[in-house]
XYZ file of C-alpha atoms in Angstrom:
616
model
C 11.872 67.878 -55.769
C 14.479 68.053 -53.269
C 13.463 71.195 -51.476
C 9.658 69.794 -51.014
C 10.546 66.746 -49.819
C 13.181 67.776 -47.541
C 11.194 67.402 -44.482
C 9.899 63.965 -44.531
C 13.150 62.630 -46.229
C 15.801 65.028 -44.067
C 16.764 62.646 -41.369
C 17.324 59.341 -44.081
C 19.158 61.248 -46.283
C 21.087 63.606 -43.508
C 22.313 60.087 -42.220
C 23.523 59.136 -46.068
C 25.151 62.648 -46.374
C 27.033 62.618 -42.114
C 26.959 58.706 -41.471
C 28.730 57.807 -44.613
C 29.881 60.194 -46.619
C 31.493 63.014 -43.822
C 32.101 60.281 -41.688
C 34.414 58.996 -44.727
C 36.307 62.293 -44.070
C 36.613 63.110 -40.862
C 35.790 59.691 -38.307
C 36.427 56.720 -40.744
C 39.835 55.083 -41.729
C 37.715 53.746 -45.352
C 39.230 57.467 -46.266
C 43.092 56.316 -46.068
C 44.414 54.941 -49.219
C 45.095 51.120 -49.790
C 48.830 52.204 -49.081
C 47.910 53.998 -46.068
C 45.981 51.240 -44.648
C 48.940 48.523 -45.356
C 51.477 50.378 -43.421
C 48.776 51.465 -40.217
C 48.359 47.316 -40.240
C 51.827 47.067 -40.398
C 52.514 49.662 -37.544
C 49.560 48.130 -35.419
C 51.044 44.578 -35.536
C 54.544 45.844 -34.919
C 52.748 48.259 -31.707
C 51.560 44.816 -30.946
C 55.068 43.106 -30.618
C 57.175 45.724 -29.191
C 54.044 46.650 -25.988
C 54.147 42.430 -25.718
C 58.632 43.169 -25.442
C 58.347 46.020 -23.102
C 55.602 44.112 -20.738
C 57.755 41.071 -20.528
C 60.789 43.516 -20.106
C 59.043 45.178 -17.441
C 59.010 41.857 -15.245
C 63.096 42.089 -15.442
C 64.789 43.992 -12.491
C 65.377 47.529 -13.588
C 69.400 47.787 -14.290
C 70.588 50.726 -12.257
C 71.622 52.837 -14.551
C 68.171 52.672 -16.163
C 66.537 55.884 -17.549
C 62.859 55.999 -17.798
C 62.418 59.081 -20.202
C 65.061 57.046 -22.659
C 62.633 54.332 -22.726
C 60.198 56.489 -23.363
C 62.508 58.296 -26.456
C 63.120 54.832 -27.620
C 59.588 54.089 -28.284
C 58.935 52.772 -31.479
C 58.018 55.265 -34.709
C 55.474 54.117 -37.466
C 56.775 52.977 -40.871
C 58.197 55.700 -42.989
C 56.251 55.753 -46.011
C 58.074 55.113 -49.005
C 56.892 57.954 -51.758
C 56.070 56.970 -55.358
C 58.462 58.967 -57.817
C 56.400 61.511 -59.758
C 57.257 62.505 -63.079
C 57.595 66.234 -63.340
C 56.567 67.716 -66.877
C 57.667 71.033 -68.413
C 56.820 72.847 -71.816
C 60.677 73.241 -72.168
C 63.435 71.537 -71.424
C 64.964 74.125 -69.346
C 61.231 74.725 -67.352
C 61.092 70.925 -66.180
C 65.148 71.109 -64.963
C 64.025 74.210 -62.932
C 61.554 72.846 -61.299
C 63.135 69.432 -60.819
C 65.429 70.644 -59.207
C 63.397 73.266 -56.925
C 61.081 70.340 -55.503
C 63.904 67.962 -54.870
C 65.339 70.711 -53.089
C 61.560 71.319 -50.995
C 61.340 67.149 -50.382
C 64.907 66.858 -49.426
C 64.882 69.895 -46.346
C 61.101 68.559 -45.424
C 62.423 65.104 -44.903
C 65.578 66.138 -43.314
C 63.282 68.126 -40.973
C 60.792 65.169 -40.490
C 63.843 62.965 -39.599
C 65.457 65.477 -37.295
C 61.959 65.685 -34.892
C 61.463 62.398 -35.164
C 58.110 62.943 -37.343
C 56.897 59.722 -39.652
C 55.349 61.947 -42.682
C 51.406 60.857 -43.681
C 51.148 59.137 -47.204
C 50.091 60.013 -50.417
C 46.352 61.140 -51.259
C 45.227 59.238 -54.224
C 44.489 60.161 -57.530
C 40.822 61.645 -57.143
C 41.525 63.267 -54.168
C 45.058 65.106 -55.446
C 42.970 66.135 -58.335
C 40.180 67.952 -56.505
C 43.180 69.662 -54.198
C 44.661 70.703 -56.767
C 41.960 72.294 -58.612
C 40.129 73.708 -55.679
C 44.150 75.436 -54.635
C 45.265 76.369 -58.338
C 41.946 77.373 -60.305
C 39.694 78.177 -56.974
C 37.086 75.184 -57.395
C 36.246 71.616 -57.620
C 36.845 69.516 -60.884
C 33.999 68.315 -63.109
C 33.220 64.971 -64.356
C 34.549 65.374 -68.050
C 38.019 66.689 -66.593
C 38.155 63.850 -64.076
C 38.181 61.526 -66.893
C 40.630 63.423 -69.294
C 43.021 63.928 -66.257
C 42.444 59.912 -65.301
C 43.609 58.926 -68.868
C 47.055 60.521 -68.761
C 50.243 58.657 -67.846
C 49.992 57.651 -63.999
C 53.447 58.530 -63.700
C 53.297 62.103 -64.515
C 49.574 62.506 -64.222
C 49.798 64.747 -61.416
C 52.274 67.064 -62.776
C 50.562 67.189 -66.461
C 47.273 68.223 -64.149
C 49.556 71.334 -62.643
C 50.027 71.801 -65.915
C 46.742 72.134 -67.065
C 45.739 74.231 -63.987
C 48.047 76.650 -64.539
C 47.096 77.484 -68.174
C 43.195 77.706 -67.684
C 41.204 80.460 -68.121
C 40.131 79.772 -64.395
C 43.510 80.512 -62.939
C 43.754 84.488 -63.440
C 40.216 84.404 -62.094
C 41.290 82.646 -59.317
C 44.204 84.455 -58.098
C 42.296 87.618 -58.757
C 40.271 87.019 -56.377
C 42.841 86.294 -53.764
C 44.676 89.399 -54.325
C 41.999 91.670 -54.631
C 40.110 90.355 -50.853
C 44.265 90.528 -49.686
C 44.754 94.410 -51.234
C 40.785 95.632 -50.708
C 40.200 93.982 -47.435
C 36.246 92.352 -47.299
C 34.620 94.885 -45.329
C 33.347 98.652 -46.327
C 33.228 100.800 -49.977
C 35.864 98.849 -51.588
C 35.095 95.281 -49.455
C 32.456 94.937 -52.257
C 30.767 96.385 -55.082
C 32.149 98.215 -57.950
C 35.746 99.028 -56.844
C 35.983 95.749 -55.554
C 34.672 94.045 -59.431
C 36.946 96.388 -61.043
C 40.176 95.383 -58.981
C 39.370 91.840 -59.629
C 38.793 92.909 -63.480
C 42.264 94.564 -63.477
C 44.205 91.718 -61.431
C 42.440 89.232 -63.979
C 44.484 90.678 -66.756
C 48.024 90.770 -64.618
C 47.477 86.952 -63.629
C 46.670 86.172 -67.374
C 49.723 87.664 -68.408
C 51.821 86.308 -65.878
C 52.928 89.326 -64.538
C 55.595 89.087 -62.029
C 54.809 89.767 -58.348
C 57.429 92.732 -58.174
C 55.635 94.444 -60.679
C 52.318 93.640 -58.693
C 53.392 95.640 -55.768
C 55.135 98.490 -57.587
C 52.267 98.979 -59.146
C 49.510 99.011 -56.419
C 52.050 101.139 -54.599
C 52.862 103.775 -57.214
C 49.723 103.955 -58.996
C 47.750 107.287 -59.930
C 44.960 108.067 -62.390
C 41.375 107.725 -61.697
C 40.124 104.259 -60.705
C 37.726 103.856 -63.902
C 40.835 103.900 -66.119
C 43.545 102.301 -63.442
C 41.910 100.198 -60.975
C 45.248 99.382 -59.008
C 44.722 102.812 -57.461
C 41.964 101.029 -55.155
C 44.560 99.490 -53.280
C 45.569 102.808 -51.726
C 41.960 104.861 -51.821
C 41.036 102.249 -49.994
C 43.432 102.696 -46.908
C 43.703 106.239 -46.582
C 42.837 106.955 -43.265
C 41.541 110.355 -41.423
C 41.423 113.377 -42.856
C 44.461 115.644 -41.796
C 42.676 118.823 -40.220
C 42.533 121.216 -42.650
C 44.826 123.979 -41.297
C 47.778 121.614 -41.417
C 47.100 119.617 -44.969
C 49.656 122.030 -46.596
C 52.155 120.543 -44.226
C 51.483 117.576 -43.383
C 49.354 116.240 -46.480
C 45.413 115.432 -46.897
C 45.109 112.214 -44.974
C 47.060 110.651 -42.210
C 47.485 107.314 -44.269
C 48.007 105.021 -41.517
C 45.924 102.635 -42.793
C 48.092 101.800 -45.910
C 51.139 102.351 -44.127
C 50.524 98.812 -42.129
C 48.524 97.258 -44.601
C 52.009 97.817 -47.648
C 54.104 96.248 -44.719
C 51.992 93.512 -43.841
C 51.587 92.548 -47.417
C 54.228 92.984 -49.011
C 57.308 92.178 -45.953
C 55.494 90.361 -43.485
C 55.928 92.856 -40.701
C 53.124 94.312 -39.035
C 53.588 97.669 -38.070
C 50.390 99.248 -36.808
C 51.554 98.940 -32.865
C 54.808 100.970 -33.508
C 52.135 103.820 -34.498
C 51.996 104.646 -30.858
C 55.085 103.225 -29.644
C 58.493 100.599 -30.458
C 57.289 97.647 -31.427
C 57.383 95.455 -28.196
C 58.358 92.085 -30.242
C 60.229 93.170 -32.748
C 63.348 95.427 -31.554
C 64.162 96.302 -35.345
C 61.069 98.392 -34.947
C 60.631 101.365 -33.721
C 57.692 104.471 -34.140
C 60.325 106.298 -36.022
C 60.400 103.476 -38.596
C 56.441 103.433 -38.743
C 56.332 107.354 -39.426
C 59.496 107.438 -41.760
C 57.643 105.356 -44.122
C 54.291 106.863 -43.573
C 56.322 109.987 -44.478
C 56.676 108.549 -48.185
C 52.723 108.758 -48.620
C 51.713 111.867 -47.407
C 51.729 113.723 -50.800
C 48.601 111.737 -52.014
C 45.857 113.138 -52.926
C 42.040 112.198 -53.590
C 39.642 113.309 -56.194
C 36.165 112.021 -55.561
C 34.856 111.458 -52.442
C 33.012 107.511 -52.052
C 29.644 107.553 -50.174
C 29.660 106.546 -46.862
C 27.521 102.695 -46.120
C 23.839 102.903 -45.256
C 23.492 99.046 -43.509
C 24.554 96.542 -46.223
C 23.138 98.681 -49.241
C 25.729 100.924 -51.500
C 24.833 103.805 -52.699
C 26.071 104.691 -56.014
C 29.643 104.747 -56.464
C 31.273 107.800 -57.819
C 34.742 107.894 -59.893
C 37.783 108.134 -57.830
C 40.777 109.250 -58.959
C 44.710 109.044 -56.813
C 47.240 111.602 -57.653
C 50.994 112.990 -55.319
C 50.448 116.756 -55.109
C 54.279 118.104 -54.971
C 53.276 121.544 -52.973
C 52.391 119.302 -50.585
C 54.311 118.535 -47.085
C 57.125 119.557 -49.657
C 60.094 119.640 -46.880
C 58.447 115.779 -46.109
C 58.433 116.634 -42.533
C 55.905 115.462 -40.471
C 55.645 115.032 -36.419
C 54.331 112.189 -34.350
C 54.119 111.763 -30.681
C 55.858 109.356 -28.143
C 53.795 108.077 -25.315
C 55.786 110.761 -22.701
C 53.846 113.597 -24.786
C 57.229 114.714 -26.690
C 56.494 115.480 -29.962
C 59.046 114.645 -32.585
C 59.484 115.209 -36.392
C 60.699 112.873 -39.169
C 61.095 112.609 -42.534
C 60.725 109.988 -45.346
C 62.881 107.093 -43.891
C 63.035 103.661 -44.609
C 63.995 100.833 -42.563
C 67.678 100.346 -42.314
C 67.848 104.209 -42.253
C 67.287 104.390 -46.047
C 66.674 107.833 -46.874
C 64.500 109.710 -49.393
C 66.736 110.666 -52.657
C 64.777 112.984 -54.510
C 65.812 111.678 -57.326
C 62.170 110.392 -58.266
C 58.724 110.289 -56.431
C 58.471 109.499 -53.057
C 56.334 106.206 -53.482
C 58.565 105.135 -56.482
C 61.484 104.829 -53.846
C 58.907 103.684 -50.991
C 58.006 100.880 -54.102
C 62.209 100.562 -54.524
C 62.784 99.419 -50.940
C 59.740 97.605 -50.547
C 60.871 95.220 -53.246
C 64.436 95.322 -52.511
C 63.749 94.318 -48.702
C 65.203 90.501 -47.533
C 61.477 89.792 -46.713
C 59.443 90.663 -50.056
C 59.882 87.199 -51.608
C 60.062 85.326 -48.317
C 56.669 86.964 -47.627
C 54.974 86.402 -50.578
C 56.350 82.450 -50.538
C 55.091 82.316 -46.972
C 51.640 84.159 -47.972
C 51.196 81.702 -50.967
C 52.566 78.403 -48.920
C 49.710 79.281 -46.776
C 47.127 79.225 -49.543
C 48.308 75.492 -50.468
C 49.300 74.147 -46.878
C 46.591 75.867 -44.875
C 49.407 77.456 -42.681
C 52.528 79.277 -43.505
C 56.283 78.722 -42.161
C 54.732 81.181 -39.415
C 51.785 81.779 -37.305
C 50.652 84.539 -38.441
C 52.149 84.910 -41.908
C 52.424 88.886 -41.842
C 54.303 89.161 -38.716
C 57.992 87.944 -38.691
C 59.945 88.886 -35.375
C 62.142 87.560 -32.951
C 58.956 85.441 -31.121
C 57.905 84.141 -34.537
C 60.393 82.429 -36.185
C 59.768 80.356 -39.517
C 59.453 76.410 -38.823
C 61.903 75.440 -41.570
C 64.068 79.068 -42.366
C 65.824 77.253 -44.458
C 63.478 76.154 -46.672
C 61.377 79.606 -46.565
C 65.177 81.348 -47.403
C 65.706 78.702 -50.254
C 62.277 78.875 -51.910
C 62.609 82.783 -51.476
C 66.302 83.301 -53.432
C 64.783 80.875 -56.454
C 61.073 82.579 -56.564
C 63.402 86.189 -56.837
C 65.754 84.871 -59.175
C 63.310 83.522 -61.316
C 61.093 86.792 -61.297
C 59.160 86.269 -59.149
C 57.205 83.843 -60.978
C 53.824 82.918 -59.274
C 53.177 80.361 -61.620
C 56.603 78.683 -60.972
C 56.382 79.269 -57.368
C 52.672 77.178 -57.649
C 54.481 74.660 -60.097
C 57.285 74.364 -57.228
C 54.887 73.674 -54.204
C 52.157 71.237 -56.238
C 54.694 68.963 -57.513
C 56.259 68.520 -53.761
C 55.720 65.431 -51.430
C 54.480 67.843 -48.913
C 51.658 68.620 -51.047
C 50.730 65.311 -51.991
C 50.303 63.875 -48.636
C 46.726 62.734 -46.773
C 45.630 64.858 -44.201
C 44.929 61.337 -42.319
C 47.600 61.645 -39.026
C 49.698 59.183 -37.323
C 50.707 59.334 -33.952
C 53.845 61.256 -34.941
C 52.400 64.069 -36.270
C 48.660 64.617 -34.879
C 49.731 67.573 -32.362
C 49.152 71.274 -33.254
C 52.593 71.722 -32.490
C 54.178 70.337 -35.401
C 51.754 71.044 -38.011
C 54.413 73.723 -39.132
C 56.673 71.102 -40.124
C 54.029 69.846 -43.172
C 54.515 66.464 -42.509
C 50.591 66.170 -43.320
C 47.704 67.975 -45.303
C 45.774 70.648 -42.794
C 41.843 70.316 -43.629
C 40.953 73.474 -44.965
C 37.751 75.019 -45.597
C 36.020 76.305 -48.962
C 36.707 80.228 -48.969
C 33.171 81.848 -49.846
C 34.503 82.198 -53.688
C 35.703 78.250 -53.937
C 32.324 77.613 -53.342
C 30.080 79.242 -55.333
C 32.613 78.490 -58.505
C 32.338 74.563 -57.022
C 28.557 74.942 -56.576
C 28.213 76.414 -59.855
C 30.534 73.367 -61.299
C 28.567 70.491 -59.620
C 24.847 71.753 -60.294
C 25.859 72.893 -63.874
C 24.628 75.764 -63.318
C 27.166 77.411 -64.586
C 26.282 76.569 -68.464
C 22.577 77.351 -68.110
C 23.415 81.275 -67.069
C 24.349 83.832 -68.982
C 27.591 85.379 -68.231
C 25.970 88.966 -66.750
C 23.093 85.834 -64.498
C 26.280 84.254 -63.167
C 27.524 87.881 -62.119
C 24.743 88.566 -60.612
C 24.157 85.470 -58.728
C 27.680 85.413 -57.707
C 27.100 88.592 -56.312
C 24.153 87.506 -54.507
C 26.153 84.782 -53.486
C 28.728 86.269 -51.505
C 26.895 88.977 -49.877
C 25.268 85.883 -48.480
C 27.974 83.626 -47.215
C 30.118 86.377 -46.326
C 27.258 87.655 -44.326
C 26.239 84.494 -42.894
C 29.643 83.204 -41.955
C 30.240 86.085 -40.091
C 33.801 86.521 -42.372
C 33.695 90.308 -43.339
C 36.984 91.331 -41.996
C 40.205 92.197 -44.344
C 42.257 89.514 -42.953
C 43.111 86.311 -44.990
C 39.726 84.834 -45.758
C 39.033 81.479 -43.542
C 35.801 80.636 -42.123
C 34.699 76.951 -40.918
C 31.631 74.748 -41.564
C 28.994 75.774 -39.284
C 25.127 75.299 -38.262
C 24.395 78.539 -39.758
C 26.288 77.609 -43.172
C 24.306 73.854 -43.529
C 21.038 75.599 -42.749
C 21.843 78.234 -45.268
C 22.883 75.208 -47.740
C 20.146 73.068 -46.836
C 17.497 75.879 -47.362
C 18.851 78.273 -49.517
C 16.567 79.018 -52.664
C 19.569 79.126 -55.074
C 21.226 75.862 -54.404
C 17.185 73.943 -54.281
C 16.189 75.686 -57.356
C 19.907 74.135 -59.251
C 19.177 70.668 -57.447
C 15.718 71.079 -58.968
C 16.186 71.514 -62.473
C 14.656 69.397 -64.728
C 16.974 70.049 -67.988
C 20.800 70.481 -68.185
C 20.755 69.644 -64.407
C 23.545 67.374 -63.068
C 20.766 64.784 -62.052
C 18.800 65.173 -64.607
C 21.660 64.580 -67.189
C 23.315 61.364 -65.195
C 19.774 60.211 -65.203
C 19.483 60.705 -69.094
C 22.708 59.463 -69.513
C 22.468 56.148 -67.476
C 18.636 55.567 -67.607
C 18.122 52.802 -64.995
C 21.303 52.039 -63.777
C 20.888 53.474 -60.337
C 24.958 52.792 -59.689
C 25.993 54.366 -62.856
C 24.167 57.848 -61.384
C 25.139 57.464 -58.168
C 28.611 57.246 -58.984
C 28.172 60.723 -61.694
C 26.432 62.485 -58.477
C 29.870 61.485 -56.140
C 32.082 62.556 -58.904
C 29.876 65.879 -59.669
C 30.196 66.733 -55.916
C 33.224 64.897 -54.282
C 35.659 64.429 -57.322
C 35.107 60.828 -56.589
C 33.273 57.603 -57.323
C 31.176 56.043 -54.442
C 32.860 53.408 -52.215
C 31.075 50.290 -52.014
C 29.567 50.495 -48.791
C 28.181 53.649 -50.034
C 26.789 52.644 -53.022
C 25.369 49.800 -51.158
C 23.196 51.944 -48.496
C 22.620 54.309 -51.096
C 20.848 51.878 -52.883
C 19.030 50.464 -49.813
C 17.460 53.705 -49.523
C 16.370 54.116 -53.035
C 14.682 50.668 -53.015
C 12.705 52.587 -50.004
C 11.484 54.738 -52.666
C 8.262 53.393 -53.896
C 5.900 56.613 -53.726
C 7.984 59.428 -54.453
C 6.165 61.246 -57.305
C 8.884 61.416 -60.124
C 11.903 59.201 -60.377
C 14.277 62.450 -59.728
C 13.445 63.064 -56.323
C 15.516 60.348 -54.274
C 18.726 61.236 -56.911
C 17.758 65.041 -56.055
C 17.901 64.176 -52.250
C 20.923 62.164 -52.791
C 22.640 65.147 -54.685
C 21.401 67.464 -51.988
C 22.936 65.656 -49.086
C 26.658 65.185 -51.085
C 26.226 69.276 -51.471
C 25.893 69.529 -47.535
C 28.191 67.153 -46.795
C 32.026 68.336 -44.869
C 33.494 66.298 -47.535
C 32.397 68.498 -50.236
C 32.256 71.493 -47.963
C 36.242 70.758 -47.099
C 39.683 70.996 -48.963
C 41.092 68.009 -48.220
């Protein structure tokens, strides 16, 4: 079995897994598509030419009004790639005309931006590889065999919209989404980082995404929510941010907790602005910010209250975890005054204010109006398009996405503006918004650079794919898809081992902060791959096993079940001059002690391999 013969057969089969298969990835050009190698030929041969002009150029007396750094502007730009026309689907007339017109909108400012910097865009990804994108971005993991073929059989010309399609309306997709919400609103780390407020938030979000609820009402809700947590789980969001304690001889005044916490965590979120300096003093990037503005809307919060108290952590174990319950006590800090101090000592007092002076009304509760000109704000749907462009592109219009001020301007404002007005007047329709970005060119293109568009600089401009790396959930749900393990556990097992799961790779990937989840391939995460007991013992199994079906299914044909293992693990059939070494090396196999172990070894090494690990 894999895990027993892992020592004598590590360094054969860790040369199959980083020699050929991450090599295909990340060093070799076999990984560009037919297309993409035609036009680098092209682009090499017409290199050729023009360095063979300038050298015999060069032997010419310079004119005198010759400019060097011209010549050097002048230089010759690859072959812009010409895109294949995708046919956009819709379950209504009216849905494919929206979003028609949406992504010709996206392609048209991309390109003009492209043109303008003098950036030759990357080509198209093909078929297997959009599909495992796309399913890893829109339903959180990989693709399986059987939906590889299904998706392979539709019309080429609007297979890859018809696959968005499909995405969008599985039961995977609430899940999915769930799960990014609930790590963005609950944060990784302490009582509600994990455990049973963190399940139940997930549990709750499940049902919005499955409804399609709009992203307006997402917010209001998190922000306005009371009841007890067992009931209404969106109350986590703000139990889980409170803050200090007031001291108890001013709570009558100024309110139970200090609620700092949430006051930079609803901005950050939900507008993009991050606040949490201008708690001590004006914000020194952002002029529009001052510590009157953070305290004005920290005034809006400071008549919630807490019943329950959680248990504090002992190491990584959780004690048990009591009912909570969120609740605005009127009587309290009733005049809404509360004081805060500049950095000269002077103490000061302010009221409920919003930005742009927007005063409390009385009219309703405090955090119904706080909810009010959250959503009403210029930058609630350009943040939530540049939070979610993120997701898809690896990077947002800005660097960070929760921070927009004078120093960090968006790389195409107005394409973030555009995509913004249409998500709000549609809304705020996450699925459209997904529809929108997965049916552009932008998203569609290899992550394989030219010499155009390899600097870190111009990432922002999305003229290529960014590799990004499995988040701790996309992998477990891809593990679970490519061992099958997934069918052989009960639903409360997969829980369980889910559970397990995490704790692990958030643990080992050192990745238990609240910020947006991102952690890269390292020596600790391939020894915990390569040795972990979990992913061995679903290598291992000897029924309903991905091996031990392809092997069932394809008896001897040793190229039939190598190409099932690529397409279990990499979305993708073996190339050639894999399929050839692979087989090299299982003609090596003479004395292994049943037939299973060189597939098991094979299926191990794809597993481990920065192709699989990677969203590419």
């Amino acid at each position: 079995m894999a895990h027993k013969a892992k020592t004598k057969l590590f360094s054969f089969w860790h040369l199959v897994a980083l020699g050929t298969v991450s090599a295909g990835l990340l060093l070799s050009a076999d990984f560009s598509t037919a297309q993409e190698k035609e036009t680098k030929k092209k682009a090499t041969a017409k290199d050729d030419k023009e360095a063979k002009k300038d050298d015999k150029d060069s032997k010419e007396p310079a004119k005198k009004d010759d400019k060097e750094p011209l010549a050097e502007k002048s230089a010759p730009l690859p072959p812009y790639p010409v895109f294949p026309k995708l046919t956009i689907v819709g379950k209504t007339p009216d849905e494919k005309l929206i979003t028609e017109q949406v992504v010709k909108s996206i392609n048209q400012k991309l390109d003009a931006s492209w043109r303008e910097n003098k950036i030759v865009p990357s080509g198209f990804i093909d078929e297997y590889e959009f599909i495992r994108r796309v399913s890893l971005d829109v339903v959180g993991r990989i693709a399986s065999p059987e939906e590889i073929a299904k998706y392979m059989r539709y019309p080429q010309a609007s297979r890859r919209s018809q696959i968005i399609e499909d995405l969008l309306a599985s039961e995977d997709y609430p899940r999915h989404w769930a799960n990014h919400f609930t790590n963005w609103f609950l944060t990784r780390s302490g009582t509600f980082g994990k455990g049973k407020y963190h399940e139940e938030t997930a549990v709750w979000l499940e049902d919005q995404f499955a409804s399609n609820r709009g992203y307006h009402d997402l917010a209001k809700d998190v922000i306005t929510a009371s009841g007890e947590n067992t009931e209404n789980a969106a109350v986590n969001f703000i139990l889980a941010h409170l803050g200090e304690p007031v001291p108890k001889d001013k709570q009558n005044q100024e309110g139970k907790f200090e609620m700092v916490p949430i006051t930079s965590r609803i901005t950050r979120l939900f507008l993009g602005i991050q606040m949490q300096c201008a708690q001590c003093h004006d914000h020194p990037f952002n002029n529009s910010i001052t510590q009157k503005h953070f305290w004005g809307i920290n005034a809006f919060l400071r008549q919630v209250e807490r019943t329950g108290t959680p248990p504090a952590e002992t190491g990584n174990r959780m004690m048990t975890l009591p009912k909570l319950g969120l609740k605005d006590n009127t009587s309290t800090n009733a005049d809404g005054i509360i004081f805060f101090e500049k950095r000269n000592g002077v103490i000061l007092p302010t009221k409920p204010i919003f930005m742009e002076e927007k005063k409390l009304s009385g009219s309703t509760g405090r955090r119904d109006q706080l909810a009010a000109f959250i959503i009403d704000h210029e930058n609630f749907p350009k943040s939530a398009v540049n939070r979610m462009w993120s997701v898809f592109f690896g990077k947002g219009f800005t660097t960070p996405i929760d921070d927009f001020n004078e120093q960090n301007v968006p790389t195409n404002p107005e394409l973030l503006q555009e995509l913004a007005s249409s998500f709000k007047n549609y809304n705020y329709d996450l699925k459209k918004l997904i529809r929108w970005i997965c049916n552009s060119n932008a998203y569609n293109l290899t992550f394989v650079a030219n010499k155009t568009n390899d600097k870190p600089e111009v990432e922002g401009l999305f003229s290529r794919m960014l590799l990004k790396s499995m988040s701790p959930e996309q992998l477990f749900e891809s593990l679970m898809v490519s061992t099958k393990a997934e069918a052989a556990e009960s639903k409360d097992a997969k829980k369980n081992l889910r559970t397990s799961w995490l704790n692990k790779l958030v643990s080992n990937f050192g990745d238990d902060e609240g910020n947006e989840v991102n952690f890269n391939g390292t020596v600790v995460q391939a020894l915990l791959m390569m040795n972990g007991k979990d992913i061995n013992d679903a290598i291992s199994r000897k029924d309903k096993g991905t091996v031990s079906i392809a092997m069932a299914r394809n008896k001897t044909n040793s190229n039939a079940i190598i190409n099932e293992l690529f397409l279990a693990t990499l979305n993708r059939p073996a190339r050639p001059a894999e399929a050839l070494k692979i087989s090299k090396g299982l003609a090596m196999r003479t004395k292994d002690k049943s037939p299973m172990d060189p597939y098991q070894d094979l299926f191990w090494a794809l597993l481990n391999s920065n192709e699989f690990l990677l969203n590419h």
